[in-house]
GROMACS .gro file of C-alpha atoms in nm:
model
  308
    1MET     CA    1 -18.760  26.455  18.532
    2GLU     CA    2 -18.757  26.198  18.250
    3LEU     CA    3 -18.584  26.285  17.922
    4GLU     CA    4 -18.915  26.262  17.736
    5GLU     CA    5 -19.068  26.528  17.962
    6LEU     CA    6 -18.755  26.743  17.936
    7TYR     CA    7 -18.774  26.719  17.556
    8ARG     CA    8 -19.125  26.863  17.561
    9ARG     CA    9 -19.008  27.174  17.751
   10ASP     CA   10 -18.887  27.478  17.560
   11LEU     CA   11 -18.536  27.495  17.703
   12SER     CA   12 -18.452  27.801  17.495
   13LEU     CA   13 -18.658  27.993  17.754
   14LEU     CA   14 -18.377  27.931  18.003
   15VAL     CA   15 -18.135  28.119  17.780
   16ALA     CA   16 -18.385  28.406  17.772
   17LEU     CA   17 -18.393  28.398  18.154
   18GLN     CA   18 -18.016  28.439  18.161
   19VAL     CA   19 -18.038  28.739  17.927
   20LEU     CA   20 -18.324  28.899  18.125
   21ILE     CA   21 -18.127  28.872  18.449
   22GLU     CA   22 -17.815  29.018  18.286
   23GLU     CA   23 -18.002  29.309  18.127
   24GLY     CA   24 -18.261  29.377  18.401
   25SER     CA   25 -18.488  29.513  18.128
   26VAL     CA   26 -18.738  29.361  17.887
   27THR     CA   27 -18.647  29.624  17.628
   28GLN     CA   28 -18.271  29.554  17.642
   29ALA     CA   29 -18.326  29.178  17.656
   30ALA     CA   30 -18.546  29.202  17.345
   31LYS     CA   31 -18.260  29.367  17.153
   32ARG     CA   32 -18.015  29.089  17.245
   33LEU     CA   33 -18.267  28.817  17.163
   34HIS     CA   34 -18.368  28.988  16.836
   35LEU     CA   35 -18.732  28.988  16.947
   36SER     CA   36 -18.994  29.257  16.981
   37GLN     CA   37 -19.063  29.393  17.327
   38SER     CA   38 -19.408  29.231  17.331
   39ALA     CA   39 -19.264  28.893  17.226
   40THR     CA   40 -19.005  28.917  17.505
   41SER     CA   41 -19.282  28.995  17.755
   42ARG     CA   42 -19.458  28.678  17.641
   43VAL     CA   43 -19.133  28.484  17.689
   44LEU     CA   44 -19.115  28.614  18.047
   45ALA     CA   45 -19.476  28.506  18.107
   46ARG     CA   46 -19.397  28.155  17.980
   47LEU     CA   47 -19.089  28.140  18.202
   48ARG     CA   48 -19.295  28.229  18.509
   49GLU     CA   49 -19.546  27.959  18.421
   50MET     CA   50 -19.278  27.693  18.352
   51LEU     CA   51 -19.073  27.765  18.666
   52GLY     CA   52 -19.361  27.852  18.902
   53ASP     CA   53 -19.205  28.175  19.026
   54PRO     CA   54 -19.254  28.546  18.947
   55LEU     CA   55 -18.877  28.564  18.871
   56PHE     CA   56 -18.868  28.948  18.873
   57THR     CA   57 -19.017  29.243  19.056
   58ARG     CA   58 -19.007  29.592  18.912
   59VAL     CA   59 -18.797  29.846  19.100
   60GLY     CA   60 -18.826  30.176  18.916
   61THR     CA   61 -18.738  30.105  18.553
   62ARG     CA   62 -18.540  29.792  18.636
   63LEU     CA   63 -18.638  29.428  18.680
   64GLN     CA   64 -18.510  29.295  19.010
   65PRO     CA   65 -18.459  28.914  19.001
   66THR     CA   66 -18.604  28.707  19.281
   67GLN     CA   67 -18.381  28.482  19.485
   68PHE     CA   68 -18.515  28.183  19.291
   69ALA     CA   69 -18.418  28.353  18.962
   70LEU     CA   70 -18.067  28.420  19.096
   71ASP     CA   71 -18.039  28.057  19.203
   72CYS     CA   72 -18.143  27.950  18.852
   73GLN     CA   73 -17.884  28.181  18.699
   74GLN     CA   74 -17.607  28.026  18.908
   75LYS     CA   75 -17.711  27.674  18.814
   76LEU     CA   76 -17.750  27.759  18.445
   77GLN     CA   77 -17.414  27.929  18.391
   78ALA     CA   78 -17.210  27.609  18.348
   79PRO     CA   79 -17.453  27.412  18.127
   80ILE     CA   80 -17.525  27.716  17.906
   81ALA     CA   81 -17.152  27.773  17.862
   82GLU     CA   82 -17.107  27.404  17.771
   83LEU     CA   83 -17.392  27.421  17.520
   84SER     CA   84 -17.248  27.737  17.369
   85HIS     CA   85 -16.914  27.563  17.326
   86LEU     CA   86 -17.081  27.252  17.181
   87LEU     CA   87 -17.277  27.452  16.924
   88SER     CA   88 -16.995  27.687  16.828
   89PRO     CA   89 -16.794  27.621  16.509
   90ARG     CA   90 -16.514  27.380  16.592
   91VAL     CA   91 -16.166  27.516  16.532
   92PHE     CA   92 -15.883  27.264  16.523
   93ASP     CA   93 -15.526  27.360  16.609
   94PRO     CA   94 -15.285  27.070  16.542
   95ALA     CA   95 -15.015  27.234  16.752
   96GLN     CA   96 -15.242  27.198  17.057
   97CYS     CA   97 -15.375  26.852  16.973
   98GLN     CA   98 -15.311  26.569  17.220
   99GLN     CA   99 -15.547  26.322  17.055
  100THR     CA  100 -15.470  25.956  16.986
  101PHE     CA  101 -15.514  25.842  16.624
  102THR     CA  102 -15.518  25.483  16.502
  103ILE     CA  103 -15.419  25.404  16.144
  104ALA     CA  104 -15.436  25.062  15.975
  105VAL     CA  105 -15.180  25.009  15.698
  106THR     CA  106 -15.044  24.747  15.461
  107ASP     CA  107 -14.681  24.630  15.465
  108PHE     CA  108 -14.611  24.858  15.171
  109ALA     CA  109 -14.768  25.161  15.337
  110LEU     CA  110 -14.576  25.087  15.657
  111GLN     CA  111 -14.241  25.089  15.479
  112ALA     CA  112 -14.295  25.340  15.201
  113LEU     CA  113 -14.554  25.588  15.328
  114MET     CA  114 -14.545  25.601  15.706
  115PRO     CA  115 -14.200  25.765  15.734
  116ALA     CA  116 -14.323  26.061  15.528
  117ILE     CA  117 -14.651  26.072  15.722
  118LEU     CA  118 -14.472  26.064  16.059
  119GLU     CA  119 -14.234  26.341  15.957
  120ARG     CA  120 -14.522  26.570  15.862
  121LEU     CA  121 -14.745  26.462  16.151
  122TYR     CA  122 -14.503  26.533  16.435
  123THR     CA  123 -14.385  26.855  16.275
  124GLU     CA  124 -14.737  26.996  16.280
  125ALA     CA  125 -14.871  26.820  16.592
  126PRO     CA  126 -14.586  26.722  16.826
  127ASP     CA  127 -14.817  26.607  17.108
  128VAL     CA  128 -15.041  26.362  16.922
  129ASN     CA  129 -15.029  25.989  16.993
  130LEU     CA  130 -15.034  25.740  16.707
  131GLU     CA  131 -15.106  25.368  16.691
  132VAL     CA  132 -15.029  25.184  16.365
  133LEU     CA  133 -15.198  24.848  16.304
  134PRO     CA  134 -15.199  24.594  16.018
  135VAL     CA  135 -15.493  24.650  15.787
  136GLN     CA  136 -15.752  24.372  15.762
  137HIS     CA  137 -15.889  24.387  15.408
  138ARG     CA  138 -16.173  24.143  15.466
  139ASP     CA  139 -16.279  24.317  15.787
  140LEU     CA  140 -16.207  24.676  15.688
  141LYS     CA  141 -16.560  24.791  15.768
  142THR     CA  142 -16.534  24.640  16.115
  143GLN     CA  143 -16.191  24.789  16.174
  144LEU     CA  144 -16.308  25.138  16.084
  145GLY     CA  145 -16.648  25.092  16.246
  146SER     CA  146 -16.689  24.908  16.573
  147GLU     CA  147 -16.316  24.863  16.636
  148GLY     CA  148 -16.259  25.237  16.623
  149VAL     CA  149 -15.970  25.259  16.375
  150ASP     CA  150 -15.962  25.612  16.236
  151LEU     CA  151 -15.808  25.558  15.892
  152ALA     CA  152 -15.685  25.280  15.665
  153ILE     CA  153 -15.428  25.309  15.387
  154CYS     CA  154 -15.462  25.025  15.135
  155ARG     CA  155 -15.592  24.917  14.797
  156ALA     CA  156 -15.967  24.922  14.742
  157PRO     CA  157 -16.125  24.611  14.900
  158GLY     CA  158 -16.437  24.618  14.682
  159LYS     CA  159 -16.774  24.745  14.799
  160SER     CA  160 -16.695  24.974  15.090
  161ALA     CA  161 -17.020  25.145  15.200
  162PRO     CA  162 -17.060  25.296  15.457
  163LEU     CA  163 -16.690  25.369  15.423
  164MET     CA  164 -16.568  25.690  15.268
  165SER     CA  165 -16.250  25.704  15.063
  166ARG     CA  166 -16.004  25.921  14.877
  167ASN     CA  167 -15.767  25.810  14.603
  168LEU     CA  168 -15.406  25.862  14.708
  169GLY     CA  169 -15.228  25.747  14.394
  170LEU     CA  170 -15.088  25.451  14.207
  171VAL     CA  171 -14.841  25.184  14.317
  172GLY     CA  172 -14.643  25.011  14.045
  173LEU     CA  173 -14.295  24.862  14.030
  174ARG     CA  174 -13.952  25.016  13.980
  175ALA     CA  175 -13.596  24.891  13.969
  176VAL     CA  176 -13.309  25.047  14.161
  177VAL     CA  177 -12.937  24.997  14.105
  178ALA     CA  178 -12.623  25.131  14.265
  179LYS     CA  179 -12.460  25.427  14.091
  180GLU     CA  180 -12.161  25.205  14.017
  181HIS     CA  181 -12.376  24.943  13.842
  182PRO     CA  182 -12.290  24.885  13.471
  183LEU     CA  183 -12.653  24.968  13.385
  184ALA     CA  184 -12.672  25.285  13.594
  185ASP     CA  185 -12.692  25.501  13.279
  186ALA     CA  186 -12.872  25.249  13.056
  187LEU     CA  187 -13.236  25.188  12.978
  188LEU     CA  188 -13.332  24.851  13.125
  189GLU     CA  189 -13.425  24.568  12.888
  190PRO     CA  190 -13.571  24.222  12.973
  191ASP     CA  191 -13.242  24.050  12.888
  192HIS     CA  192 -13.067  24.251  13.159
  193PHE     CA  193 -13.257  24.042  13.417
  194ARG     CA  194 -13.091  23.732  13.271
  195GLU     CA  195 -12.749  23.897  13.260
  196TYR     CA  196 -12.745  24.035  13.614
  197PRO     CA  197 -12.866  23.887  13.946
  198SER     CA  198 -13.179  24.036  14.098
  199ALA     CA  199 -13.366  24.071  14.424
  200VAL     CA  200 -13.726  24.158  14.497
  201VAL     CA  201 -13.882  24.342  14.790
  202ALA     CA  202 -14.211  24.153  14.792
  203VAL     CA  203 -14.468  24.313  15.019
  204SER     CA  204 -14.834  24.232  15.059
  205ASP     CA  205 -15.139  24.411  14.917
  206GLY     CA  206 -15.113  24.277  14.561
  207VAL     CA  207 -14.766  24.411  14.488
  208LYS     CA  208 -14.620  24.061  14.533
  209ALA     CA  209 -14.856  23.927  14.264
  210LEU     CA  210 -14.743  24.200  14.023
  211MET     CA  211 -14.381  24.101  14.079
  212ASP     CA  212 -14.451  23.733  14.031
  213ASP     CA  213 -14.630  23.800  13.702
  214ALA     CA  214 -14.347  24.022  13.582
  215MET     CA  215 -14.082  23.761  13.653
  216ALA     CA  216 -14.278  23.463  13.520
  217GLY     CA  217 -14.126  23.488  13.172
  218LEU     CA  218 -13.770  23.514  13.300
  219SER     CA  219 -13.716  23.152  13.394
  220ASP     CA  220 -13.337  23.161  13.364
  221HIS     CA  221 -13.273  23.475  13.565
  222ARG     CA  222 -13.088  23.451  13.896
  223MET     CA  223 -13.305  23.560  14.188
  224LEU     CA  224 -13.074  23.603  14.487
  225LEU     CA  225 -13.330  23.724  14.738
  226ARG     CA  226 -13.702  23.770  14.790
  227THR     CA  227 -13.781  23.958  15.109
  228PRO     CA  228 -14.049  24.187  15.256
  229SER     CA  229 -13.773  24.404  15.404
  230LEU     CA  230 -13.601  24.678  15.207
  231GLY     CA  231 -13.315  24.679  15.457
  232ASN     CA  232 -13.226  24.317  15.383
  233ALA     CA  233 -13.214  24.378  15.008
  234LEU     CA  234 -12.999  24.689  15.040
  235VAL     CA  235 -12.722  24.484  15.201
  236LEU     CA  236 -12.675  24.289  14.876
  237LEU     CA  237 -12.628  24.606  14.671
  238LYS     CA  238 -12.289  24.647  14.839
  239HIS     CA  239 -12.171  24.304  14.723
  240GLN     CA  240 -12.348  24.224  14.393
  241PRO     CA  241 -12.427  24.408  14.064
  242LEU     CA  242 -12.788  24.372  14.164
  243LEU     CA  243 -13.111  24.473  13.994
  244LEU     CA  244 -13.341  24.538  14.287
  245THR     CA  245 -13.715  24.548  14.209
  246LEU     CA  246 -13.954  24.709  14.454
  247PRO     CA  247 -14.279  24.905  14.464
  248SER     CA  248 -14.285  25.260  14.337
  249GLY     CA  249 -14.276  25.505  14.621
  250LEU     CA  250 -14.049  25.273  14.814
  251ALA     CA  251 -13.809  25.284  14.517
  252GLU     CA  252 -13.799  25.664  14.506
  253GLN     CA  253 -13.753  25.677  14.881
  254ALA     CA  254 -13.463  25.431  14.864
  255GLY     CA  255 -13.308  25.628  14.578
  256VAL     CA  256 -13.299  25.948  14.783
  257GLN     CA  257 -13.195  25.792  15.113
  258HIS     CA  258 -12.930  25.551  14.978
  259ASP     CA  259 -12.805  25.736  14.670
  260LEU     CA  260 -12.941  25.481  14.420
  261VAL     CA  261 -13.060  25.513  14.061
  262VAL     CA  262 -13.433  25.451  14.006
  263LYS     CA  263 -13.534  25.299  13.672
  264PRO     CA  264 -13.857  25.195  13.501
  265LEU     CA  265 -13.894  24.824  13.443
  266PRO     CA  266 -13.872  24.695  13.084
  267PHE     CA  267 -14.215  24.527  13.094
  268PRO     CA  268 -14.560  24.683  13.140
  269LEU     CA  269 -14.742  24.621  13.468
  270PRO     CA  270 -15.086  24.731  13.587
  271PRO     CA  271 -15.058  24.964  13.886
  272ILE     CA  272 -15.256  24.931  14.208
  273ASP     CA  273 -15.487  25.212  14.318
  274TYR     CA  274 -15.410  25.312  14.674
  275HIS     CA  275 -15.683  25.471  14.882
  276LEU     CA  276 -15.738  25.636  15.217
  277PHE     CA  277 -16.048  25.492  15.389
  278TRP     CA  278 -16.249  25.616  15.685
  279HIS     CA  279 -16.590  25.556  15.840
  280SER     CA  280 -16.872  25.806  15.800
  281ARG     CA  281 -16.875  25.852  16.179
  282THR     CA  282 -16.551  26.055  16.153
  283GLY     CA  283 -16.630  26.235  15.829
  284GLU     CA  284 -16.692  26.583  15.971
  285ASP     CA  285 -16.456  26.577  16.269
  286PRO     CA  286 -16.205  26.866  16.231
  287ALA     CA  287 -15.910  26.665  16.365
  288GLN     CA  288 -15.988  26.378  16.131
  289ARG     CA  289 -16.022  26.612  15.833
  290TRP     CA  290 -15.683  26.763  15.915
  291LEU     CA  291 -15.524  26.416  15.943
  292ARG     CA  292 -15.670  26.306  15.608
  293GLU     CA  293 -15.533  26.616  15.436
  294LEU     CA  294 -15.193  26.566  15.597
  295ILE     CA  295 -15.171  26.204  15.480
  296THR     CA  296 -15.278  26.298  15.128
  297ASP     CA  297 -15.016  26.572  15.105
  298ALA     CA  298 -14.740  26.359  15.258
  299THR     CA  299 -14.795  26.054  15.037
  300SER     CA  300 -14.879  26.210  14.700
  301PRO     CA  301 -14.514  26.262  14.591
  302LEU     CA  302 -14.437  25.895  14.666
  303LEU     CA  303 -14.748  25.756  14.502
  304ASP     CA  304 -14.697  25.976  14.197
  305GLY     CA  305 -14.362  25.806  14.151
  306GLN     CA  306 -14.153  26.108  14.235
  307LEU     CA  307 -14.025  26.299  14.534
  308SER     CA  308 -14.073  26.673  14.566
   0.00000   0.00000   0.00000
C-alpha cells in the first residue's frame, strides 16, 4: 500500500483493535478508550469494514477474536509499542548516555573553556563520545546545519538565523604575574609595561586584536614572547619578572593551576561577548538541552572573570 493511501486510513482504529482483543468486551474497551459503549461499537464496525473480517464472535458475554484478529494482534504488538515509545515524553539520563557530540570551538575556548567542560561532562556522562573541531565563523550556519555539528562556542558572527544562541559571558584581558614578582601586591600602571618585560598569549576570535590595540601605545616596552600557547608563556615566568597578558578566563584558570596572581590591566578594553550556538534542528532534543545547560554552568565562572 502506498503511503498516500495509508495516510487516508484511520490507523487509530488498530489501537482500538488491540484494546478490544485484550478486554474481550465492548463495555470494558470503551472504558479504556474513554468512549461511550455505542461509540466503541461503531469503532468495531469500522474495523470490520477496513480489515474485511468479522474480527470477533460472541461467546456468552465475551467477544472471541477470530484467527485473523489474533494474527493482527501479533503483528501490531511491535509497531504499537514503538509508536508508544516514540510519542511518550522523552526522559534523558546522562549517566546512561552513549551518544556522540560534536562541538566547534575557537582557540580561546579550546584552551580556557574545554577543560572545565570536559571535567563536568565526563563526571555526569562517562560513556559519551566527544569530537572537538575548529569553529568556522564564516560558515557557522553550514557547520551547525548540514555538517551536523551540535554546538559552537564563539563570539557572535553577525546575523545567525536559523541559529539559536545563548550568551555565555564576556572575554576581556587580564595580566598574571608570579607571586614573587615585585608587582605581585601592586596595582598595575601603564608604566609597569615599560619597566618590566611582557609576554602575550594571543589567541584567535578577536582577542588578539584587543591585545594589539592595548599595546599600541607602549612602543618602548619589551615584548619577549607572543604565542597562542599558554604553556609556552608559563615557561618564561620561571626565568623573567614577566607581565603575562592573556584572555580572562584563561587568566583565572592559570592563576589557580599555577599559583599565579591575576590582575586587571591598567587600560580599558572592550570585552568580547561569547555565545553558545546551535541549530534549530536540535533545539528540543533532551540530550542537546542537557549539554547546553552543562556547558553554560561549566563556563560561567570563567567567563565572569572568577572561579567558584
